[in-house]
mmCIF file of C-alpha atoms and ligand atoms in Angstrom:
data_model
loop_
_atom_site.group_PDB
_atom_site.id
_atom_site.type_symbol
_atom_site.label_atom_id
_atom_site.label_comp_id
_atom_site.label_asym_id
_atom_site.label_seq_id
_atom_site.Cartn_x
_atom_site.Cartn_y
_atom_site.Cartn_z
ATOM 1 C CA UNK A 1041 22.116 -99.043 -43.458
ATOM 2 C CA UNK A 1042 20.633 -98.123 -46.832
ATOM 3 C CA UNK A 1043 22.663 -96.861 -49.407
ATOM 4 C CA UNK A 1044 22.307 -94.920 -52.462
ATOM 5 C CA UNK A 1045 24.458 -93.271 -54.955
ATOM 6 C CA UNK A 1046 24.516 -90.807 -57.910
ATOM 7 C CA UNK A 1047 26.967 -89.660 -60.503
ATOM 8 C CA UNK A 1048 26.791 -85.294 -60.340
ATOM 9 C CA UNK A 1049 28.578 -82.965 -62.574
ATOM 10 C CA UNK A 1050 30.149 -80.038 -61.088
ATOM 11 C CA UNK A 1051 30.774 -76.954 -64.052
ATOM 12 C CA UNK A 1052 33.913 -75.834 -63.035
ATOM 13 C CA UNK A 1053 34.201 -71.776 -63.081
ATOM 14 C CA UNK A 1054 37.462 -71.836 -65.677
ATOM 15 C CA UNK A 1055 39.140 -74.381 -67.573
ATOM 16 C CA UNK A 1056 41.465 -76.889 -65.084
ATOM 17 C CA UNK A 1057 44.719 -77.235 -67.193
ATOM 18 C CA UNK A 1058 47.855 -79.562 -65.263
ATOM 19 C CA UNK A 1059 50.341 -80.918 -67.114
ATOM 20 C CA UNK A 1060 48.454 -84.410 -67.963
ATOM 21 C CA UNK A 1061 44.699 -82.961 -68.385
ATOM 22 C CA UNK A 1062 42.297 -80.217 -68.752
ATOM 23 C CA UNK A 1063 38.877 -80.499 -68.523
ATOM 24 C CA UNK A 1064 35.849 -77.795 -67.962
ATOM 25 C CA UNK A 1065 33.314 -80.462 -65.750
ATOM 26 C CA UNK A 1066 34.193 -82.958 -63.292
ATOM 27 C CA UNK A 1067 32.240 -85.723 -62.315
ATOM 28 C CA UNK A 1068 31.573 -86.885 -59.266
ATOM 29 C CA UNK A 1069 29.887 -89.291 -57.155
ATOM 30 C CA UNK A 1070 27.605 -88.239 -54.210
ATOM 31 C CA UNK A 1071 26.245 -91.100 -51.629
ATOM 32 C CA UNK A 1072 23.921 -91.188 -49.215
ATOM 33 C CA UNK A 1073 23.763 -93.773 -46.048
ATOM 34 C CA UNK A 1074 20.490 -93.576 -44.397
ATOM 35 C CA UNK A 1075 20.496 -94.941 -40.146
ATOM 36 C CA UNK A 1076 16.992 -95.302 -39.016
ATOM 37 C CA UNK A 1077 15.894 -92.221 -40.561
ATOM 38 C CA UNK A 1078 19.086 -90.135 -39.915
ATOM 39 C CA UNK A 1079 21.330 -89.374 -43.125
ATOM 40 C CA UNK A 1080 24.866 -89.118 -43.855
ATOM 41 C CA UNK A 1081 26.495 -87.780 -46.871
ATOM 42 C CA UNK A 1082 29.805 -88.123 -48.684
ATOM 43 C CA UNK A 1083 31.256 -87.525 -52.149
ATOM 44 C CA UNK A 1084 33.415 -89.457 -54.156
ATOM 45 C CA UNK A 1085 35.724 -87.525 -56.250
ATOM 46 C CA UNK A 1086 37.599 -90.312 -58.447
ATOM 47 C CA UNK A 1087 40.697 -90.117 -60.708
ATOM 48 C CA UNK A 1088 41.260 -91.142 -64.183
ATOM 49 C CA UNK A 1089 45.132 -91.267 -62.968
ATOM 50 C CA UNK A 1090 44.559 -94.352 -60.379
ATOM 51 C CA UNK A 1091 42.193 -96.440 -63.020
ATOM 52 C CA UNK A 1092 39.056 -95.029 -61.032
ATOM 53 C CA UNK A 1093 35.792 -92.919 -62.684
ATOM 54 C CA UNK A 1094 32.588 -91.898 -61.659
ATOM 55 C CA UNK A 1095 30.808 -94.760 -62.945
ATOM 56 C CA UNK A 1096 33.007 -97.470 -60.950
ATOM 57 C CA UNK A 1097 33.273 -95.380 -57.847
ATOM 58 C CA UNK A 1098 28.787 -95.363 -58.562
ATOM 59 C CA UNK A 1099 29.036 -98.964 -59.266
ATOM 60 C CA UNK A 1100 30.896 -100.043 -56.030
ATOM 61 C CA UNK A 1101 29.064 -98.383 -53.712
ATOM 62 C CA UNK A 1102 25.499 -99.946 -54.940
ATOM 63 C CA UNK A 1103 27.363 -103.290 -54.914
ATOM 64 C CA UNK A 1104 28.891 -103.109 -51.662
ATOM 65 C CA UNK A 1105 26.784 -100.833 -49.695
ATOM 66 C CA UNK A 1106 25.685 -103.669 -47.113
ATOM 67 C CA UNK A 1107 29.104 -104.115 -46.432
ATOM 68 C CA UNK A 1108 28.575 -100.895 -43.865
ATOM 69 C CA UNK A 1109 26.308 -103.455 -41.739
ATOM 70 C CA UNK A 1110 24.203 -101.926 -38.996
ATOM 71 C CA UNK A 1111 26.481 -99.785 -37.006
ATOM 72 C CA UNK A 1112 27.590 -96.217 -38.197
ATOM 73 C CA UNK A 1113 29.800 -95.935 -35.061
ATOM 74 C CA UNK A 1114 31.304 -99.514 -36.004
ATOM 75 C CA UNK A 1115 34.309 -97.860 -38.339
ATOM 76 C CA UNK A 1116 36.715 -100.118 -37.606
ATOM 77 C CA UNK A 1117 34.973 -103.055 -38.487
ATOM 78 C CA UNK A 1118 33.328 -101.365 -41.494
ATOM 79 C CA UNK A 1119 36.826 -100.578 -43.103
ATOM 80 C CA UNK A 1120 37.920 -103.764 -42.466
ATOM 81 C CA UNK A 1121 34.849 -105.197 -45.125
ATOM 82 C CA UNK A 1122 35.699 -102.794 -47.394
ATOM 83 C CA UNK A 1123 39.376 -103.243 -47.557
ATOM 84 C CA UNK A 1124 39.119 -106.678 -48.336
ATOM 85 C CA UNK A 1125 37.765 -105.250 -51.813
ATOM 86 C CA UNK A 1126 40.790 -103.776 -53.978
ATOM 87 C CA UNK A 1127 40.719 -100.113 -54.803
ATOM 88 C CA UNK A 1128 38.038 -98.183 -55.548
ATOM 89 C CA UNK A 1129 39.474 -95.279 -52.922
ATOM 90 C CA UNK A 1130 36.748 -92.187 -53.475
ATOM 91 C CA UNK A 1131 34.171 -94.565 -53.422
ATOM 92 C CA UNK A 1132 35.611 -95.869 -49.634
ATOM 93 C CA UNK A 1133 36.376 -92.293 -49.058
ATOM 94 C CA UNK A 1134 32.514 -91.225 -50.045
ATOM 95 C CA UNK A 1135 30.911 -93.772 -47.485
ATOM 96 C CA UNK A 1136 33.997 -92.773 -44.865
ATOM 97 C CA UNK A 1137 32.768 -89.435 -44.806
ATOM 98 C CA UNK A 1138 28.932 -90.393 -45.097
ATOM 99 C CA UNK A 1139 29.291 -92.901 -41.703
ATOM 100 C CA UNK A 1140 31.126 -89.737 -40.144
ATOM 101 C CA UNK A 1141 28.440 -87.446 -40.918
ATOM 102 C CA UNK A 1142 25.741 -90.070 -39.956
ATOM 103 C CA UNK A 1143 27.764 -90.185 -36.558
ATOM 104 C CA UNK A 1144 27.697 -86.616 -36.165
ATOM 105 C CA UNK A 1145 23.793 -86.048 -36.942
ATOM 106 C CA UNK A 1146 23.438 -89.204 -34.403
ATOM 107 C CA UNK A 1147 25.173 -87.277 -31.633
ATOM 108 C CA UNK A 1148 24.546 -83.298 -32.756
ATOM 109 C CA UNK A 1149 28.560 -82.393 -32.841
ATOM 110 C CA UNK A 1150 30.542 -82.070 -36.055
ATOM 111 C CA UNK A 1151 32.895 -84.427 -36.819
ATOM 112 C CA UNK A 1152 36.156 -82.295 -35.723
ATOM 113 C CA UNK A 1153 34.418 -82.104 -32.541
ATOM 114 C CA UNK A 1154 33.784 -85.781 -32.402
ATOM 115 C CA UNK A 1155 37.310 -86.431 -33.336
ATOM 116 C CA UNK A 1156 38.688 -84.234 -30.714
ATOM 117 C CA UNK A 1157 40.568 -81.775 -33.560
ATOM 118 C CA UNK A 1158 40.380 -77.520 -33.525
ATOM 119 C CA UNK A 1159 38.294 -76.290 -36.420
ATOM 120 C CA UNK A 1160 40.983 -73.985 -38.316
ATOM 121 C CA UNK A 1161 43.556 -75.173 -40.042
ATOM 122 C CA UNK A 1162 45.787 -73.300 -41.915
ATOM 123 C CA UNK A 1163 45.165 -70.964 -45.103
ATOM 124 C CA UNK A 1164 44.079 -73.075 -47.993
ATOM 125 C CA UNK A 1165 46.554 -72.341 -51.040
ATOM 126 C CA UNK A 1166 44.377 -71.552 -54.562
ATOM 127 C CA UNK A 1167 45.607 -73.023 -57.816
ATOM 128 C CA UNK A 1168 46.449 -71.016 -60.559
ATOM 129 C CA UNK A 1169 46.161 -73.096 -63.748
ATOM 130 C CA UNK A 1170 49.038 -74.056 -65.826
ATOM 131 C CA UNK A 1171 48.695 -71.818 -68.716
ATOM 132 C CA UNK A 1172 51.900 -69.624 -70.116
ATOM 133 C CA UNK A 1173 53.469 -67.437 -68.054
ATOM 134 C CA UNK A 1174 51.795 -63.544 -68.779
ATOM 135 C CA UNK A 1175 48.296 -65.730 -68.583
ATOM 136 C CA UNK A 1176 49.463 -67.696 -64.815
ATOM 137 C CA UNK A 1177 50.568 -63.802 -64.020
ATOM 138 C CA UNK A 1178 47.967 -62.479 -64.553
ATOM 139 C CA UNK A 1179 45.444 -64.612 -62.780
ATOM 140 C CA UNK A 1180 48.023 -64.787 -59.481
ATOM 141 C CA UNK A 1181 47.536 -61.006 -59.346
ATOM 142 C CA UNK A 1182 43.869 -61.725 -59.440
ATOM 143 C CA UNK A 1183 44.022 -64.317 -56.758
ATOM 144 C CA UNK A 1184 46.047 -62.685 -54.633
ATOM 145 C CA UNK A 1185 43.241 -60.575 -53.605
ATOM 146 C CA UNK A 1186 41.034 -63.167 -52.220
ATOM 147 C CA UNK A 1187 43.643 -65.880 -50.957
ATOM 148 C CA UNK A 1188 46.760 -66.145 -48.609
ATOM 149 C CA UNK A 1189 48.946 -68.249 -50.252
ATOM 150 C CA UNK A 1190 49.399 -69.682 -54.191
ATOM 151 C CA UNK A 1191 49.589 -72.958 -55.690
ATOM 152 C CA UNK A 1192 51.225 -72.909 -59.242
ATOM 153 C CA UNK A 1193 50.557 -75.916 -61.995
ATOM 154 C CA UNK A 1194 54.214 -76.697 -63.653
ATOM 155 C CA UNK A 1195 54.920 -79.453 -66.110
ATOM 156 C CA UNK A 1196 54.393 -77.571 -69.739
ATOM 157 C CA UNK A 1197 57.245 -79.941 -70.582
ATOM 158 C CA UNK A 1198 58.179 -76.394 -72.610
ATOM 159 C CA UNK A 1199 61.210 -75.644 -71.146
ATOM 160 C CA UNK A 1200 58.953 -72.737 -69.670
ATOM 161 C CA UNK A 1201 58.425 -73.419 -66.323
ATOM 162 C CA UNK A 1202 61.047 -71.363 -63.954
ATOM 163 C CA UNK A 1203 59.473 -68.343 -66.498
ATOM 164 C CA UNK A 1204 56.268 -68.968 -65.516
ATOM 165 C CA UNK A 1205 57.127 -68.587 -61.474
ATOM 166 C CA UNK A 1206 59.179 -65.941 -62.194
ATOM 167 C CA UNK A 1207 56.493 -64.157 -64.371
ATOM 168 C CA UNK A 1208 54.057 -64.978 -61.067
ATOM 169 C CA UNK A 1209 56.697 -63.988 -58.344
ATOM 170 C CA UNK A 1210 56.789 -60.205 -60.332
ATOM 171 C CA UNK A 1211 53.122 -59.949 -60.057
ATOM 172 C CA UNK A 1212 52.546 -61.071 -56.148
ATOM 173 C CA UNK A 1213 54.337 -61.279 -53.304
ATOM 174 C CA UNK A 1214 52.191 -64.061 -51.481
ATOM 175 C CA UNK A 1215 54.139 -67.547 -50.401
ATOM 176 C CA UNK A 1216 53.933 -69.990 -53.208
ATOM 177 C CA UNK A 1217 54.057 -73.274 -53.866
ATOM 178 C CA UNK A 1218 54.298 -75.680 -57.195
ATOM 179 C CA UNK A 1219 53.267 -78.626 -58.388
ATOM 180 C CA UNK A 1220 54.627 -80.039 -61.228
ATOM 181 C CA UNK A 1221 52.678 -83.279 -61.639
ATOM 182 C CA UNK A 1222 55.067 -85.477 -62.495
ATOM 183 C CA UNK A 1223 56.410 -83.818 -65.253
ATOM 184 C CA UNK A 1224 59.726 -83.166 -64.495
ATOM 185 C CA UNK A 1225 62.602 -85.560 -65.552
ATOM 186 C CA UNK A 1226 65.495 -85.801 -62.943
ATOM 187 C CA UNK A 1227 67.875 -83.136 -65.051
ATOM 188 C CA UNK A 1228 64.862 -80.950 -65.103
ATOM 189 C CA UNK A 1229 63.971 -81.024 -61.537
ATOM 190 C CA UNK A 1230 67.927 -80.534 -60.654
ATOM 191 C CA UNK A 1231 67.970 -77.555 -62.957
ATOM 192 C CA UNK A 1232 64.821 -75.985 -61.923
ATOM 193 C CA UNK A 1233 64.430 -76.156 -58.357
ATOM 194 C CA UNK A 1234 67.236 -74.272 -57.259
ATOM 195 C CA UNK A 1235 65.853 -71.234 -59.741
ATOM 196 C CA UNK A 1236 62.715 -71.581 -57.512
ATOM 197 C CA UNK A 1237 64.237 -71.695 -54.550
ATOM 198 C CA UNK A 1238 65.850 -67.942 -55.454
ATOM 199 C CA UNK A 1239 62.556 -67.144 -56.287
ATOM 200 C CA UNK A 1240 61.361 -68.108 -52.819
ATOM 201 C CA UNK A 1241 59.113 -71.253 -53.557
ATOM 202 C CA UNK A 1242 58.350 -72.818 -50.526
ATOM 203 C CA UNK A 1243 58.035 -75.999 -51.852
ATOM 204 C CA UNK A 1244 57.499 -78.767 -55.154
ATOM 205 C CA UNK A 1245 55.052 -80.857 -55.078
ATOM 206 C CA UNK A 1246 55.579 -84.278 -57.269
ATOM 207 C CA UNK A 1247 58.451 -83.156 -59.668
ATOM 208 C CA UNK A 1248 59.093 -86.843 -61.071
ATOM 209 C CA UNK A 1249 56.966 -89.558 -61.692
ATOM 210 C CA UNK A 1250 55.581 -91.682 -58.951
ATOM 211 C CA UNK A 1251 58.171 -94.226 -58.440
ATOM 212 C CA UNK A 1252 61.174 -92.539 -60.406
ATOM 213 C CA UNK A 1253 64.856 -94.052 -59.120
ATOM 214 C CA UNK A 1254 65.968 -90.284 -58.960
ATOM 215 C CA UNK A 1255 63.437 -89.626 -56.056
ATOM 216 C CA UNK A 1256 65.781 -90.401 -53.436
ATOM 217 C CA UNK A 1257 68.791 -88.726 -54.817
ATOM 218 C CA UNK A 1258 66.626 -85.339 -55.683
ATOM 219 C CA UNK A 1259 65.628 -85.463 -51.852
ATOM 220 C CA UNK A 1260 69.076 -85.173 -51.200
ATOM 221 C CA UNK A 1261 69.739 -82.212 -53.204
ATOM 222 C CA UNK A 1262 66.519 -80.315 -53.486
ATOM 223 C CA UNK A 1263 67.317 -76.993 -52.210
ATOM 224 C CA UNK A 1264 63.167 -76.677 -51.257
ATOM 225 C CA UNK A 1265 61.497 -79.649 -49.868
ATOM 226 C CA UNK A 1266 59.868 -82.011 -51.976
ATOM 227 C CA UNK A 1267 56.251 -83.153 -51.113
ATOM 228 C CA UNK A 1268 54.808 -86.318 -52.880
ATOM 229 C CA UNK A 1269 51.269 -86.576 -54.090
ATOM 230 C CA UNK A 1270 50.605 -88.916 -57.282
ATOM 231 C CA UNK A 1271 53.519 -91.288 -55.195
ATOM 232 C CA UNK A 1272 51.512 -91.549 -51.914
ATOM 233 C CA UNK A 1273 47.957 -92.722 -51.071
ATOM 234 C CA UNK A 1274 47.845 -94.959 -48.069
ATOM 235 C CA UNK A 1275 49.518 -95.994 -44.431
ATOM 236 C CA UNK A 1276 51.238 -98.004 -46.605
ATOM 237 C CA UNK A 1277 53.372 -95.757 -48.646
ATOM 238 C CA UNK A 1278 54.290 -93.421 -46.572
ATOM 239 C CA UNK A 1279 57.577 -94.978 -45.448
ATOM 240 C CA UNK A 1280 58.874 -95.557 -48.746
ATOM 241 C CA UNK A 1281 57.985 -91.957 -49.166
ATOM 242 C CA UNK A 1282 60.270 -90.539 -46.413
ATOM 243 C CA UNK A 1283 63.198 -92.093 -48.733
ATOM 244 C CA UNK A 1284 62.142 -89.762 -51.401
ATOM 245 C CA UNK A 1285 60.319 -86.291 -49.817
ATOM 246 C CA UNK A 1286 60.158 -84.140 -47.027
ATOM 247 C CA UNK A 1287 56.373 -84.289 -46.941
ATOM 248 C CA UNK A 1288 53.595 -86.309 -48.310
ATOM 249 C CA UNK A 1289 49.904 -84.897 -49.851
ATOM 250 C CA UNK A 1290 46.985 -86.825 -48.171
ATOM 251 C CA UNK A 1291 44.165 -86.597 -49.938
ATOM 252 C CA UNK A 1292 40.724 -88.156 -48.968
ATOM 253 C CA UNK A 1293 40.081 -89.813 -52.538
ATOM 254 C CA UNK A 1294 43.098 -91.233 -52.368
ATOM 255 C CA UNK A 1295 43.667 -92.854 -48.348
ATOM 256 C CA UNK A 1296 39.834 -94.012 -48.921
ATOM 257 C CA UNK A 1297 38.940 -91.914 -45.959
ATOM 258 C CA UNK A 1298 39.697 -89.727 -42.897
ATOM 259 C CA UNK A 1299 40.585 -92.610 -40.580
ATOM 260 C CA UNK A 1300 43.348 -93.508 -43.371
ATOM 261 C CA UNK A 1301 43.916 -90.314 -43.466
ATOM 262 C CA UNK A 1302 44.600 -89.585 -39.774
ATOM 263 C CA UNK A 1303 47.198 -92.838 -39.836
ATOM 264 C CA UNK A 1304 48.964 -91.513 -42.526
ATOM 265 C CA UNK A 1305 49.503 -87.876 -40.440
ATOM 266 C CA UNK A 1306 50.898 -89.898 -37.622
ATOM 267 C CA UNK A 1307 52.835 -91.788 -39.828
ATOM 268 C CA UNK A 1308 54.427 -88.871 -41.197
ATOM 269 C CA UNK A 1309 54.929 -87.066 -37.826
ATOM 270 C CA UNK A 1310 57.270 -90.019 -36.616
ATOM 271 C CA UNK A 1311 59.216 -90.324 -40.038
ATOM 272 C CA UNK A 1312 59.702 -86.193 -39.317
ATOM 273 C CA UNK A 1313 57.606 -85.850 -42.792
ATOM 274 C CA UNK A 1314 55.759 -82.127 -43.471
ATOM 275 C CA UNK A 1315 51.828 -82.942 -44.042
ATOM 276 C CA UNK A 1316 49.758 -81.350 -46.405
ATOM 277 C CA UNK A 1317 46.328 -81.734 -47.291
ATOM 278 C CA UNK A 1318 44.851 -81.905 -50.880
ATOM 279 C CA UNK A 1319 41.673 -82.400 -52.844
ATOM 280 C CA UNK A 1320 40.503 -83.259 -56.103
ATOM 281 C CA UNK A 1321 38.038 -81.091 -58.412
ATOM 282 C CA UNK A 1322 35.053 -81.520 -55.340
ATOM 283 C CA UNK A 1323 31.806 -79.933 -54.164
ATOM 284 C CA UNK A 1324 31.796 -78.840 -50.382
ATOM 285 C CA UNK A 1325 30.583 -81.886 -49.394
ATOM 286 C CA UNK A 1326 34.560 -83.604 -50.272
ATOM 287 C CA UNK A 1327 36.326 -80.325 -49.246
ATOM 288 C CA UNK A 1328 34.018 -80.588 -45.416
ATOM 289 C CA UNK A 1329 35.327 -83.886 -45.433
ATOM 290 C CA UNK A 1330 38.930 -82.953 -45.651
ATOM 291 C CA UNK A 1331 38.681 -79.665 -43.818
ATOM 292 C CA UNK A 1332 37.472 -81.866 -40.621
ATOM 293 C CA UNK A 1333 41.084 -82.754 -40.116
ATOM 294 C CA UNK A 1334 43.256 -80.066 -41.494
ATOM 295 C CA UNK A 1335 44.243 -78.475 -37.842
ATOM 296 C CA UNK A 1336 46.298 -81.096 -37.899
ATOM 297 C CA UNK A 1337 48.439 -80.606 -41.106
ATOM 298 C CA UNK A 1338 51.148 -78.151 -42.206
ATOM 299 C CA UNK A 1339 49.426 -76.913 -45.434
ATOM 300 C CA UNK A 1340 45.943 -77.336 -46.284
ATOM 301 C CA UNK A 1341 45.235 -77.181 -50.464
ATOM 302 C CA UNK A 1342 41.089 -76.769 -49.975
ATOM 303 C CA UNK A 1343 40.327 -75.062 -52.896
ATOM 304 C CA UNK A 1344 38.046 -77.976 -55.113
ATOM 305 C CA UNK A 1345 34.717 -76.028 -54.200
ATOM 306 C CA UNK A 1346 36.258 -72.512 -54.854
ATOM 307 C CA UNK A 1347 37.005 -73.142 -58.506
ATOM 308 C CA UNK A 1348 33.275 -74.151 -59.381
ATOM 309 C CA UNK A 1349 31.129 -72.028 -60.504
ATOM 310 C CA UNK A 1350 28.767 -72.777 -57.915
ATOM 311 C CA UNK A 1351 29.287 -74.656 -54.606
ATOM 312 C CA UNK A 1352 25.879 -77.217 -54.466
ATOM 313 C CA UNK A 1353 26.981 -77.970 -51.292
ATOM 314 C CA UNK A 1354 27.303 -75.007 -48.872
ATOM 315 C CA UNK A 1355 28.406 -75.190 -45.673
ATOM 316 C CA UNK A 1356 32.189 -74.686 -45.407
ATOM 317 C CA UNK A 1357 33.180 -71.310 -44.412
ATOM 318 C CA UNK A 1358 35.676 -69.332 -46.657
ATOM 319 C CA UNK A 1359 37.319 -66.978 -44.137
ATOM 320 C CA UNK A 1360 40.363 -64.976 -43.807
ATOM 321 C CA UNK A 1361 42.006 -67.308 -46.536
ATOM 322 C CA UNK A 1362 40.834 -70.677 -45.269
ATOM 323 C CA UNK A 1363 38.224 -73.339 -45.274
ATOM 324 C CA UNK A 1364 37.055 -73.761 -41.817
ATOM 325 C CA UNK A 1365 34.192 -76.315 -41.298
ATOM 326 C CA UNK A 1366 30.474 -75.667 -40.118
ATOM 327 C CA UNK A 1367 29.614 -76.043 -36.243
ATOM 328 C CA UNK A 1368 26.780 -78.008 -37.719
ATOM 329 C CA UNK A 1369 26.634 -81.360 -36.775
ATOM 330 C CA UNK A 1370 28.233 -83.781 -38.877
ATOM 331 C CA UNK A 1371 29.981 -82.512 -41.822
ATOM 332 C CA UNK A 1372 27.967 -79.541 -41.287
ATOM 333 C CA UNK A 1373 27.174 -78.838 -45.198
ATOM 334 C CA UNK A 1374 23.583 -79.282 -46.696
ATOM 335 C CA UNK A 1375 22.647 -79.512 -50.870
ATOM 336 C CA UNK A 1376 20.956 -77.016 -52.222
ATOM 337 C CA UNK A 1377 17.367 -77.262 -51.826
ATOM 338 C CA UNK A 1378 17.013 -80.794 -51.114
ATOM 339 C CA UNK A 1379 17.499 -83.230 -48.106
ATOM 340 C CA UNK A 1380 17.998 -86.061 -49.818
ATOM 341 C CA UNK A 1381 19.773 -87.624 -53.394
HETATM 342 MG MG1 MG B 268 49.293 -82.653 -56.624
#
C-alpha cells in the first residue's frame, strides 16, 4: 500500500481557550493509503500534551508507511508492526482509520456496518470555552439552541470556577458536563464538586493531574462521577483507571485507533467503568472516525468539526444533537473538491 501524508490547518470558528492552551488554528495531519487504486483516508490530530505535533505525526507516517504491508483487511498484523514503534498515537490512529476506510470502499459498507455497530450514538455534548463566567453564559445560551447537552472548560486556577457553572446553569437548563483539565488540586476538587453536584453537573472530567495520589481517594468521595481523559489512552491504562474514576474518555488520537479503541470499551464494561467518547480540534474526517463506534459508548463529545469555521471534510451528519456517520461506504466523508491529497 502507498502512503502519503500532509500537514492541514483547520481555522477554528472562535478562539479554543482550556486551562493549559488557547490557540485560533490547529494543525493536523491528513493521510492517504492507496490499495490497487482504491483509497482510504484518515487524519491525525496530535497533541502538544503527549510530546506529539503535526510534523512528527507527518514524519512517521512517510517513514513507516510500508509497515501497513499488502493487506488492508490484515489489521491485526498491521498493528502489531506499528506497535513495535513507541508512540506516535494520531499518526497510528490516522492510518487505523485510513485501512478502515480502504476496507469499507473495498467492500461498499461503512465501517459501523462492517463492524457490526448501530449508526447513532448518543447526543454529542458542545464545548463552551473557558472564558469568565458572564462570557461562558452567554455563549451556553447560544449553544443551547443548536445542541442537546453542554460541555464546560474549568481550570481558570481563579478561584472562579463553581461561578462560572453557576453563571451557565442560570442561563440553560440543558445537562452539563465539565472538564477541568487537570487543573484542579485535591482541596479544590473536594471543595468544588459537591457545589456542582447541587448545580446538577452530571459529571467532571480530569479534575487532577494525570497520575495525582488523590485520584483514588477523590473517587471515593466525588459526589458526581469522575471520568479520566489526560490519565487514560490505551488497553493498558484502563485498569489503573478504575482505581481512580467512574469512567474513562477514549479518544482516537490517543488509543492509536478504533480497534484500541473498541478494547478499551470492553475493558471498561467489565471494570463497570462509564465510556465516553472524545476528540481533539479535528476535521470530519477524525470526528467519522470516532463517530463509527460511538453506539457503543455512554457519552459521545463529537464536536472537533463543529467548532471550525468550515468542515473540509463533509460527510458526518449533524442531526437532532448528534454526529451520526454517512451510509457511504467507508468512513463515508469526502474533501472538498478533490479525491485525492
Ligand atoms: Mg478532556
Amino acid at each position: 500500500m502507498r502512503v502519503r501524508a500532509g500537514i492541514v490547518e483547520l481555522e477554528l470558528a472562535e478562539t479554543f481557550t482550556i486551562s493549559r492552551s488557547s490557540q485560533d488554528v490547529a494543525e493536523v495531519v491528513q493521510i492517504e493509503v492507496e490499495h490497487e487504486g482504491g483509497r482510504g483516508f484518515g487524519e491525525a490530530a496530535p497533541a502538544e500534551r503527549y510530546g506529539e505535533s503535526a510534523a512528527s505525526a507527518e514524519a512517521f507516517a512517510e517513514q513507516h508507511g510500508a509497515l501497513l504491508g499488502d493487506d488492508p483487511f490484515a489489521l491485526e498484523e498491521i498493528e502489531e508492526r506499528l506497535s513495535r514503534l513507541p508512540g506516535e498515537q494520531a499518526a497510528k490512529a490516522a492510518l487505523d482509520a485510513a485501512l478502515h476506510d480502504v476496507q469499507g470502499k473495498l467492500v461498499g459498507l461503512p465501517v459501523w456496518r462492517l463492524l457490526g455497530l448501530r449508526a447513532a450514538g448518543p447526543p454529542t455534548s458542545y464545548t463552551v470555552v473557558l472564558a469568565d463566567p458572564d462570557e461562558m453564559a452567554r455563549r451556553a445560551q447560544r449553544d443551547a439552541e443548536r445542541f442537546q447537552r453542554l460541555k464546560l472548560k474549568l481550570g481558570g486556577r481563579d478561584g472562579l470556577d463553581a461561578e462560572r457553572v453557576r453563571a451557565v446553569r442560570a442561563a440553560t437548563e440543558l445537562p452539563l458536563q465539565v472538564d477541568v483539565n487537570e487543573a484542579w488540586s485535591p482541596d479544590e476538587a473536594l471543595e468544588t464538586l459537591p457545589i456542582l453536584s447541587e448545580l446538577g453537573v452530571e459529571y467532571c472530567e480530569q479534575p487532577l493531574p494525570a497520575g495525582d495520589p488523590a485520584g483514588a481517594e477523590l473517587k471515593r468521595c466525588s459526589p458526581i462521577p469522575v471520568y479520566v481523559d489526560e490519565d487514560c489512552h490505551t488497553l493498558g491504562d484502563v485498569a489503573a483507571c478504575a482505581e481512580r474514576a467512574h469512567g474513562i474518555n477514549i479518544k482516537l488520537a490517543k488509543s492509536g485507533g478504533i480497534r484500541e479503541a473498541l478494547r478499551m470499551i470492553h475493558a471498561a464494561r467489565a471494570l463497570g467503568l462509564g465510556v465516553m467518547l472524545g476528540c481533539m480540534l479535528e476535521s470530519g474526517l477524525g470526528i467519522a472516525a470516532a463517530a463509527q463506534i460511538a453506539s457503543l459508548c455512554d457519552h459521545v463529545d463529537l464536536d472537533g468539526n463543529l467548532l471550525l469555521r468550515h468542515d473540509p471534510w463533509p460527510g458526518v451528519r449533524f442531526e437532532d444533537g448528534r454526529q451520526l456517520p454517512s451510509n457511504g461506504p467507508g468512513l463515508g466523508v469526502a474533501r472538498h473538491g478533490a479525491t485525492s491529497l
